[in-house]
């Protein structure tokens, strides 16, 4: 989880810098430095590019006004029983495994000081953290000492490496103040800073946790000092090969280094490598283990508890753990490419690791033993093992400025969008005991003596929590491909989903087009729409940097994040309702002055349409609400969705909602006027021939616009064609797998059990019935349009046509095919792949719809006299 100190994200909330997450280190294709030379050991040339991600404003901490975590089944992930499947060999063994898991969880809870306030149990998102007693806003829910975490340097996310002069101390304080959290640490035993550096950073210097110093001098020195303390505390000695990789922050991304550490730890605590596909390797005995066993929170017992609490490999759904057959279920070419790059790069890393470990085992065993350590055995790690550990690292890590860490227990918190999260991560600096007592002992000595810690990782309540509330944090607000890669789940109707149409399309420059070229200011000061702006606004471009990360971004999404947006803030908003409150990130809070026109325009139109919707609510509440919800991205509100929308809005007397189309027409006219003026100027200077008639220019401008739209539409069609199954089939399979009443599922199970054709036919019949019964849910869009525009109305290229083409039942596949397809997907990763594919297809559909709509409006704007009366502006 990569959230602000979240699974992935302290940095998002507090540092204010571009998150510079390293998560995507395996995704690149064009940077030669990313490839790992098989022969290189410890200094592999693996470079992690910064992935563009949705990031938060500086210091922003969620203060949701919305009731906590409710799900409308918009996610797919691990299934109940996550923890108990470690050992599936019979009920006795399963019970023993469950018992071990329970004991491990209890140990983690007690080390985190959370035994009385938190419990781990099943919730709507699978296993998660829940409060057992009420908690006040700002209250720490647990504290995990730093020495019980795994911390690696993360220069990619180091605020001090930034060229600006921002002071993270101030940033953090400002962030806390902005979130109304300042002063909540009174009486907590030490200064707390929101994961930036505060006064305690000075205290930490002697113990090697001073990020500021490391920046200038010795980043690795600080890490070494921390590793020394970690080893002394846990009585575990890190082999040289591992220390080499852990220190190689220049070339090996932080999640990969965490993965290696975890992979080694798993062997040390003798957890069966069932995810690794290999037999368990006996870890070498650690001297004094018996004594360590007696101490809580140390050594092998602590890490054994941690490792036991990780989800078993078969339930992990992050992209890196997909097998080849499972990756094939994705079908989305970009996802598959990403999967194979990941596996290939991890495979090269593994070669280096195994070579280094083997070399050390061969040459260093005697010395290691003589030094009283252990002899490293089992150096031959498997790819599955590494992929599993990498997935654990990437889906469960947190960010500190310049650091990435894995935190036991904290990594049990599930994700919710920022405005629904109930907790936030926090770094609580603790004064070392010796310093607090004024003792003369050095901090290092104090740490050695008492293993006192210099800081604790905490979760704190965002708002008052009731017993039973789930502790959810916001990992990130990324597009579905990012979420799938990092966390192994896909959000249905994800308002932050993005489709990179520029991938493979020559000559398209989304940023330049969207920011500069797309919105031109005509002579009359009119903002002029054109397709790149529209497409970007609708979310169909992954931009290099999310403007929302910049503090200068105003934007209504900030208000939404802070919970101050108007709207139905009732508990249990559906995904569609959530989205209807959102403005697109890509235009909502830009830092680029050149896109302000677009932002302004979108905001204006959204306001207009929102007031239109309000007015319509008076007139026809139900229909207006449906219309609002169907606009999956509010950017689409910048144009009437279709000519039929326009007509309907006009019928309701809501002509203002059509103003975007009118603006487009004016914009085109303005462009023509500008060209005419310039030609006339040139003419006056005798440099040009006679100017063409204005009508000709208008048509030429529109023709160019239409040609560009067509090129993009062809790209969308190409992407759609690249998928190997129809939307209809996928929806039918999804229906079988998730159908709530269970009729189809039961029928399918019966059919499979009996294997008879008759049962199969019965299953198909039941499935059809169940599907028809559920048509209300799946057919909402169609029904709503029908009620808005009349039952029989269709239009070529309109949403109505799309809806009517949408599959309703399992007609495309025969019953037997359907059951076979469902069986193929009936696993955690299979379901995730299917959902990822469905969402990708829906996004493509939307892109096609936006382009069709836009094309239609351009054509109409360019030929106003030919417009039908109903849609004439
Ligand atoms: C940091 S762990 C959270 C704890 C996890 N549920 C467990 O049992 O260990 C992150 C993983 O939890 C699951 N998860 C978290 N939030 C989720 C959500 N909103 N929807 C679906 N799965 C989620 C995903 O499998 C993700 O990779």
XYZ file of C-alpha atoms in Angstrom, residues 442-860:
419
model
C 25.235 8.191 24.344
C 22.041 7.588 22.517
C 23.548 4.564 20.895
C 24.508 3.146 24.243
C 21.049 3.839 25.525
C 19.579 2.092 22.569
C 21.907 -0.843 23.050
C 21.099 -1.109 26.684
C 17.392 -0.829 26.611
C 16.591 -1.179 22.964
C 14.661 1.984 23.363
C 13.306 3.316 20.196
C 13.667 6.608 18.482
C 10.297 6.615 16.949
C 7.092 4.761 16.537
C 4.902 4.268 13.555
C 1.316 4.973 14.494
C -2.160 5.063 13.126
C -4.345 7.773 14.491
C -8.049 8.262 14.181
C -9.120 10.832 11.622
C -12.352 11.415 13.499
C -14.147 9.892 16.430
C -14.486 6.177 15.835
C -17.055 3.847 17.289
C -16.322 0.317 18.395
C -16.543 -1.898 15.352
C -15.437 0.761 12.854
C -12.860 -0.429 10.379
C -9.485 1.281 10.390
C -9.066 2.181 6.745
C -6.445 4.410 5.201
C -6.119 5.787 1.712
C -3.346 4.033 -0.215
C -3.494 6.200 -3.290
C -6.005 7.428 -5.759
C -4.593 5.846 -8.818
C -5.957 4.446 -12.014
C -6.952 0.810 -12.104
C -3.730 -0.390 -13.710
C -1.739 1.125 -10.872
C -4.051 -0.324 -8.270
C -3.848 -3.735 -9.859
C -0.101 -3.624 -10.034
C 0.449 -2.276 -6.539
C -2.390 -3.659 -4.508
C -4.019 -6.385 -6.527
C -7.466 -4.918 -6.648
C -9.442 -2.913 -9.110
C -12.111 -0.461 -8.196
C -15.252 -0.631 -10.202
C -16.216 2.713 -11.637
C -12.973 4.134 -10.303
C -13.281 7.881 -10.735
C -9.486 8.143 -11.020
C -9.195 5.562 -13.723
C -7.198 6.661 -16.710
C -6.607 5.254 -20.123
C -3.428 6.267 -21.841
C -4.491 6.877 -25.377
C -1.158 8.376 -26.206
C 0.536 5.019 -25.834
C 1.541 4.013 -29.297
C -0.135 6.951 -30.956
C 2.407 8.941 -32.844
C 2.509 12.661 -32.554
C 0.208 13.006 -29.591
C 1.444 15.038 -26.702
C -1.210 14.899 -24.047
C 0.307 17.478 -21.773
C 1.050 19.972 -24.437
C -2.287 19.447 -26.070
C -4.293 19.488 -22.919
C -2.541 22.392 -21.337
C -1.539 24.606 -24.136
C -2.999 23.648 -27.412
C -6.342 22.520 -26.228
C -7.605 25.665 -24.703
C -7.000 28.664 -26.786
C -8.167 32.074 -25.958
C -9.750 33.659 -28.932
C -9.848 37.356 -29.703
C -13.122 37.678 -27.888
C -11.709 35.986 -24.825
C -13.641 32.849 -25.502
C -12.173 29.605 -24.383
C -12.120 27.224 -27.169
C -12.658 23.567 -26.744
C -11.010 20.991 -28.838
C -10.673 17.268 -28.609
C -7.489 16.832 -26.595
C -8.915 18.940 -23.830
C -12.123 17.058 -23.851
C -10.471 13.694 -23.902
C -8.024 14.626 -21.173
C -10.759 16.116 -19.094
C -12.703 12.926 -19.396
C -9.817 11.004 -17.913
C -8.497 9.252 -20.949
C -4.930 10.282 -20.548
C -2.420 9.322 -17.951
C -0.499 12.483 -17.441
C 3.112 12.559 -16.490
C 2.477 14.506 -13.331
C -0.784 14.811 -11.555
C -1.356 18.499 -11.053
C -3.272 17.723 -7.913
C 0.009 17.117 -6.155
C 0.868 20.741 -6.335
C -0.125 22.912 -3.476
C -1.057 25.717 -5.763
C -3.821 23.672 -7.192
C -7.147 24.981 -6.156
C -9.741 22.825 -7.542
C -12.889 21.411 -6.276
C -11.403 17.984 -5.613
C -9.564 19.505 -2.698
C -12.826 20.525 -1.237
C -14.125 17.083 -1.887
C -11.123 15.491 -0.233
C -11.681 17.666 2.762
C -15.260 16.551 2.844
C -16.626 19.993 2.232
C -18.186 19.445 -1.106
C -21.894 19.817 -1.326
C -23.714 16.682 -1.935
C -25.417 13.742 -0.414
C -22.942 12.874 2.267
C -25.025 10.109 3.584
C -23.421 6.933 4.669
C -23.104 4.325 2.023
C -22.693 6.304 -1.115
C -22.652 4.071 -4.086
C -19.667 4.168 -6.388
C -21.741 6.046 -8.911
C -22.798 8.588 -6.339
C -19.229 9.006 -5.218
C -18.187 9.746 -8.731
C -20.906 12.171 -9.331
C -19.306 14.313 -6.653
C -15.936 14.323 -8.288
C -14.265 16.490 -10.768
C -11.517 14.938 -12.785
C -8.062 15.158 -11.320
C -6.554 15.949 -14.617
C -8.181 19.316 -14.699
C -9.233 19.848 -11.139
C -6.126 21.319 -9.595
C -3.524 22.106 -12.129
C -0.308 23.881 -11.424
C 0.031 25.045 -14.928
C -1.364 28.415 -15.606
C -2.042 27.519 -19.167
C -4.710 25.057 -18.178
C -6.567 27.476 -15.966
C -8.896 28.274 -18.771
C -9.852 24.687 -19.098
C -10.268 24.292 -15.369
C -12.378 27.353 -15.214
C -14.456 26.239 -18.103
C -14.991 22.784 -16.664
C -15.842 24.235 -13.289
C -18.297 26.646 -14.838
C -19.978 24.016 -16.858
C -20.091 21.660 -13.911
C -21.687 24.408 -11.865
C -24.173 25.100 -14.588
C -25.088 21.495 -14.979
C -25.240 21.017 -11.257
C -27.677 23.881 -10.961
C -29.483 22.450 -13.915
C -29.671 19.165 -12.136
C -30.954 20.887 -9.024
C -33.637 22.585 -11.007
C -34.431 19.351 -12.680
C -34.681 17.636 -9.349
C -37.632 19.888 -8.650
C -39.151 18.982 -11.946
C -38.243 15.366 -12.142
C -36.100 14.252 -9.273
C -35.744 10.690 -10.289
C -34.793 11.310 -13.883
C -32.329 14.053 -13.039
C -30.652 11.920 -10.440
C -30.283 9.118 -12.912
C -28.856 11.439 -15.495
C -26.360 12.778 -12.988
C -25.242 9.360 -11.941
C -24.874 8.120 -15.430
C -22.285 10.723 -16.173
C -19.484 8.624 -14.894
C -17.022 11.411 -15.079
C -18.108 14.874 -14.407
C -15.842 16.038 -17.195
C -18.422 14.629 -19.498
C -20.686 17.312 -18.198
C -18.606 19.786 -20.096
C -20.555 18.844 -23.128
C -24.039 17.583 -23.398
C -23.459 13.904 -23.596
C -25.320 13.507 -26.785
C -27.564 15.536 -28.949
C -30.353 13.741 -27.182
C -29.130 15.073 -23.874
C -29.175 18.509 -25.343
C -32.651 18.063 -26.603
C -33.832 16.715 -23.292
C -32.253 19.518 -21.335
C -33.878 22.020 -23.613
C -37.187 20.285 -23.193
C -36.815 20.843 -19.490
C -36.033 24.460 -20.071
C -32.412 23.883 -19.073
C -30.836 25.402 -22.116
C -27.851 26.649 -20.167
C -26.583 23.128 -19.895
C -25.981 23.176 -23.586
C -23.677 26.130 -23.304
C -20.534 24.100 -23.704
C -21.602 23.094 -27.150
C -22.466 26.641 -27.861
C -19.077 27.690 -26.604
C -17.497 25.199 -28.892
C -19.297 26.705 -31.814
C -18.254 30.185 -30.754
C -14.740 28.931 -30.286
C -14.553 27.582 -33.748
C -15.938 30.831 -35.061
C -13.363 32.724 -33.012
C -10.572 30.635 -34.435
C -11.815 31.354 -37.908
C -12.065 35.035 -37.096
C -8.499 35.014 -35.787
C -7.231 33.291 -38.882
C -9.149 35.689 -41.058
C -7.726 38.650 -39.215
C -4.216 37.336 -39.557
C -4.674 36.648 -43.206
C -6.071 40.094 -43.709
C -3.052 41.498 -41.970
C -0.750 39.559 -44.194
C -2.841 40.628 -47.120
C -2.531 44.228 -46.134
C 1.179 43.701 -46.044
C 0.887 42.207 -49.480
C 2.245 38.908 -48.313
C -0.725 36.717 -49.023
C -3.325 36.053 -51.592
C -6.981 36.733 -51.016
C -8.371 35.198 -47.850
C -10.816 32.363 -48.258
C -14.348 32.863 -47.223
C -15.059 32.483 -43.529
C -17.350 29.558 -44.150
C -14.508 27.725 -45.805
C -12.239 28.328 -42.867
C -14.844 27.188 -40.410
C -15.261 24.011 -42.328
C -11.517 23.558 -42.587
C -11.113 24.021 -38.830
C -13.900 21.579 -38.154
C -12.516 19.114 -40.661
C -9.113 19.198 -38.953
C -10.780 18.713 -35.626
C -12.801 15.794 -36.931
C -9.768 14.179 -38.487
C -7.979 14.326 -35.154
C -10.965 12.833 -33.395
C -11.132 10.076 -35.947
C -7.462 9.256 -35.418
C -8.040 8.923 -31.734
C -11.204 6.926 -32.245
C -9.224 4.536 -34.428
C -6.756 4.136 -31.606
C -9.558 3.328 -29.194
C -11.018 0.843 -31.637
C -7.589 -0.751 -31.990
C -7.261 -1.155 -28.263
C -10.707 -2.665 -28.060
C -9.893 -5.037 -30.870
C -6.826 -6.152 -28.961
C -9.006 -7.755 -26.345
C -9.783 -11.357 -26.862
C -13.303 -11.623 -25.529
C -16.467 -9.664 -25.818
C -17.856 -7.471 -23.122
C -21.019 -9.524 -23.265
C -19.204 -12.707 -22.418
C -17.211 -11.149 -19.652
C -20.267 -9.654 -18.056
C -22.022 -12.970 -18.184
C -19.099 -14.681 -16.508
C -18.904 -11.961 -13.917
C -22.579 -12.444 -13.297
C -22.103 -16.110 -12.620
C -19.215 -15.471 -10.286
C -20.796 -12.708 -8.294
C -24.523 -13.076 -8.739
C -25.842 -12.183 -5.325
C -28.816 -14.480 -5.044
C -26.621 -17.427 -5.694
C -29.077 -19.196 -7.977
C -26.750 -19.287 -10.922
C -23.815 -20.179 -8.778
C -25.677 -23.055 -7.225
C -26.889 -24.256 -10.573
C -23.397 -24.086 -11.889
C -22.044 -26.012 -8.967
C -24.741 -28.638 -9.495
C -23.898 -28.870 -13.154
C -20.244 -29.237 -12.463
C -20.936 -31.835 -9.808
C -23.182 -33.944 -11.981
C -21.361 -33.271 -15.194
C -24.580 -33.907 -17.076
C -25.765 -31.993 -20.077
C -29.218 -31.703 -18.569
C -27.861 -30.113 -15.456
C -25.885 -27.821 -17.650
C -28.999 -26.770 -19.489
C -30.797 -26.275 -16.203
C -27.934 -24.165 -15.024
C -28.163 -22.060 -18.136
C -31.887 -21.600 -17.677
C -31.444 -20.598 -14.089
C -28.694 -18.296 -15.047
C -30.877 -16.580 -17.609
C -33.606 -16.177 -15.046
C -31.204 -14.783 -12.502
C -29.727 -12.483 -15.086
C -33.102 -11.226 -16.153
C -34.059 -10.644 -12.542
C -30.973 -8.593 -12.132
C -31.458 -6.601 -15.283
C -32.612 -3.699 -13.169
C -29.149 -3.370 -11.791
C -27.221 -3.869 -14.988
C -29.731 -2.165 -17.144
C -29.992 1.026 -15.125
C -28.304 3.061 -17.769
C -30.593 1.859 -20.482
C -33.690 2.217 -18.369
C -32.763 5.711 -17.370
C -32.148 6.808 -20.893
C -35.359 5.253 -21.967
C -37.254 7.132 -19.341
C -35.501 10.325 -20.291
C -35.741 10.111 -24.006
C -38.607 7.825 -24.695
C -38.776 4.106 -24.995
C -38.049 3.597 -28.623
C -35.534 6.295 -29.160
C -32.182 5.290 -30.464
C -29.557 7.196 -32.261
C -26.570 6.056 -34.107
C -23.455 6.912 -32.165
C -25.435 7.934 -29.116
C -25.307 6.521 -25.654
C -28.689 5.063 -26.233
C -27.402 2.892 -29.005
C -24.537 1.816 -26.839
C -26.823 0.880 -24.041
C -29.036 -1.105 -26.262
C -26.103 -2.927 -27.693
C -24.891 -3.768 -24.221
C -25.262 -7.403 -23.324
C -28.009 -8.284 -20.990
C -27.907 -12.004 -20.663
C -25.644 -14.887 -21.190
C -26.642 -15.266 -24.765
C -23.248 -14.878 -26.350
C -21.803 -17.940 -24.711
C -23.453 -21.290 -24.630
C -24.236 -22.557 -21.170
C -21.350 -24.973 -21.256
C -18.937 -22.321 -22.459
C -20.158 -19.970 -19.828
C -19.615 -22.469 -17.059
C -16.178 -23.308 -18.347
C -15.242 -19.638 -18.568
C -16.526 -19.029 -15.071
C -14.544 -21.966 -13.747
C -11.431 -20.508 -15.336
C -11.888 -17.308 -13.406
C -12.983 -18.856 -10.164
C -9.954 -17.929 -8.116
C -8.746 -14.782 -6.405
C -6.505 -13.850 -9.308
C -8.963 -15.026 -11.951
C -11.738 -12.837 -10.596
C -9.371 -9.912 -10.310
C -8.259 -10.391 -13.921
C -11.841 -10.521 -15.106
C -12.804 -7.382 -13.275
C -9.716 -5.562 -14.503
C -10.655 -6.509 -18.055
C -14.264 -5.423 -17.614
C -13.251 -2.068 -16.268
C -10.755 -1.569 -19.051
C -13.427 -2.325 -21.606
C -15.822 0.057 -19.983
C -13.224 2.779 -20.098
C -12.681 2.108 -23.786
C -16.406 2.275 -24.324
C -16.540 5.586 -22.591
C -13.644 6.922 -24.613
C -15.410 5.891 -27.773
C -18.584 7.482 -26.545
C -16.876 10.751 -25.661
C -15.235 10.900 -29.047
C -18.442 10.093 -30.870
C -20.261 12.736 -28.934
C -17.590 15.280 -29.506
C -17.417 14.516 -33.181
C -21.142 14.968 -33.416
C -21.040 18.296 -31.649
C -18.168 19.569 -33.772
C -19.995 18.592 -36.895
C -23.122 20.293 -35.697
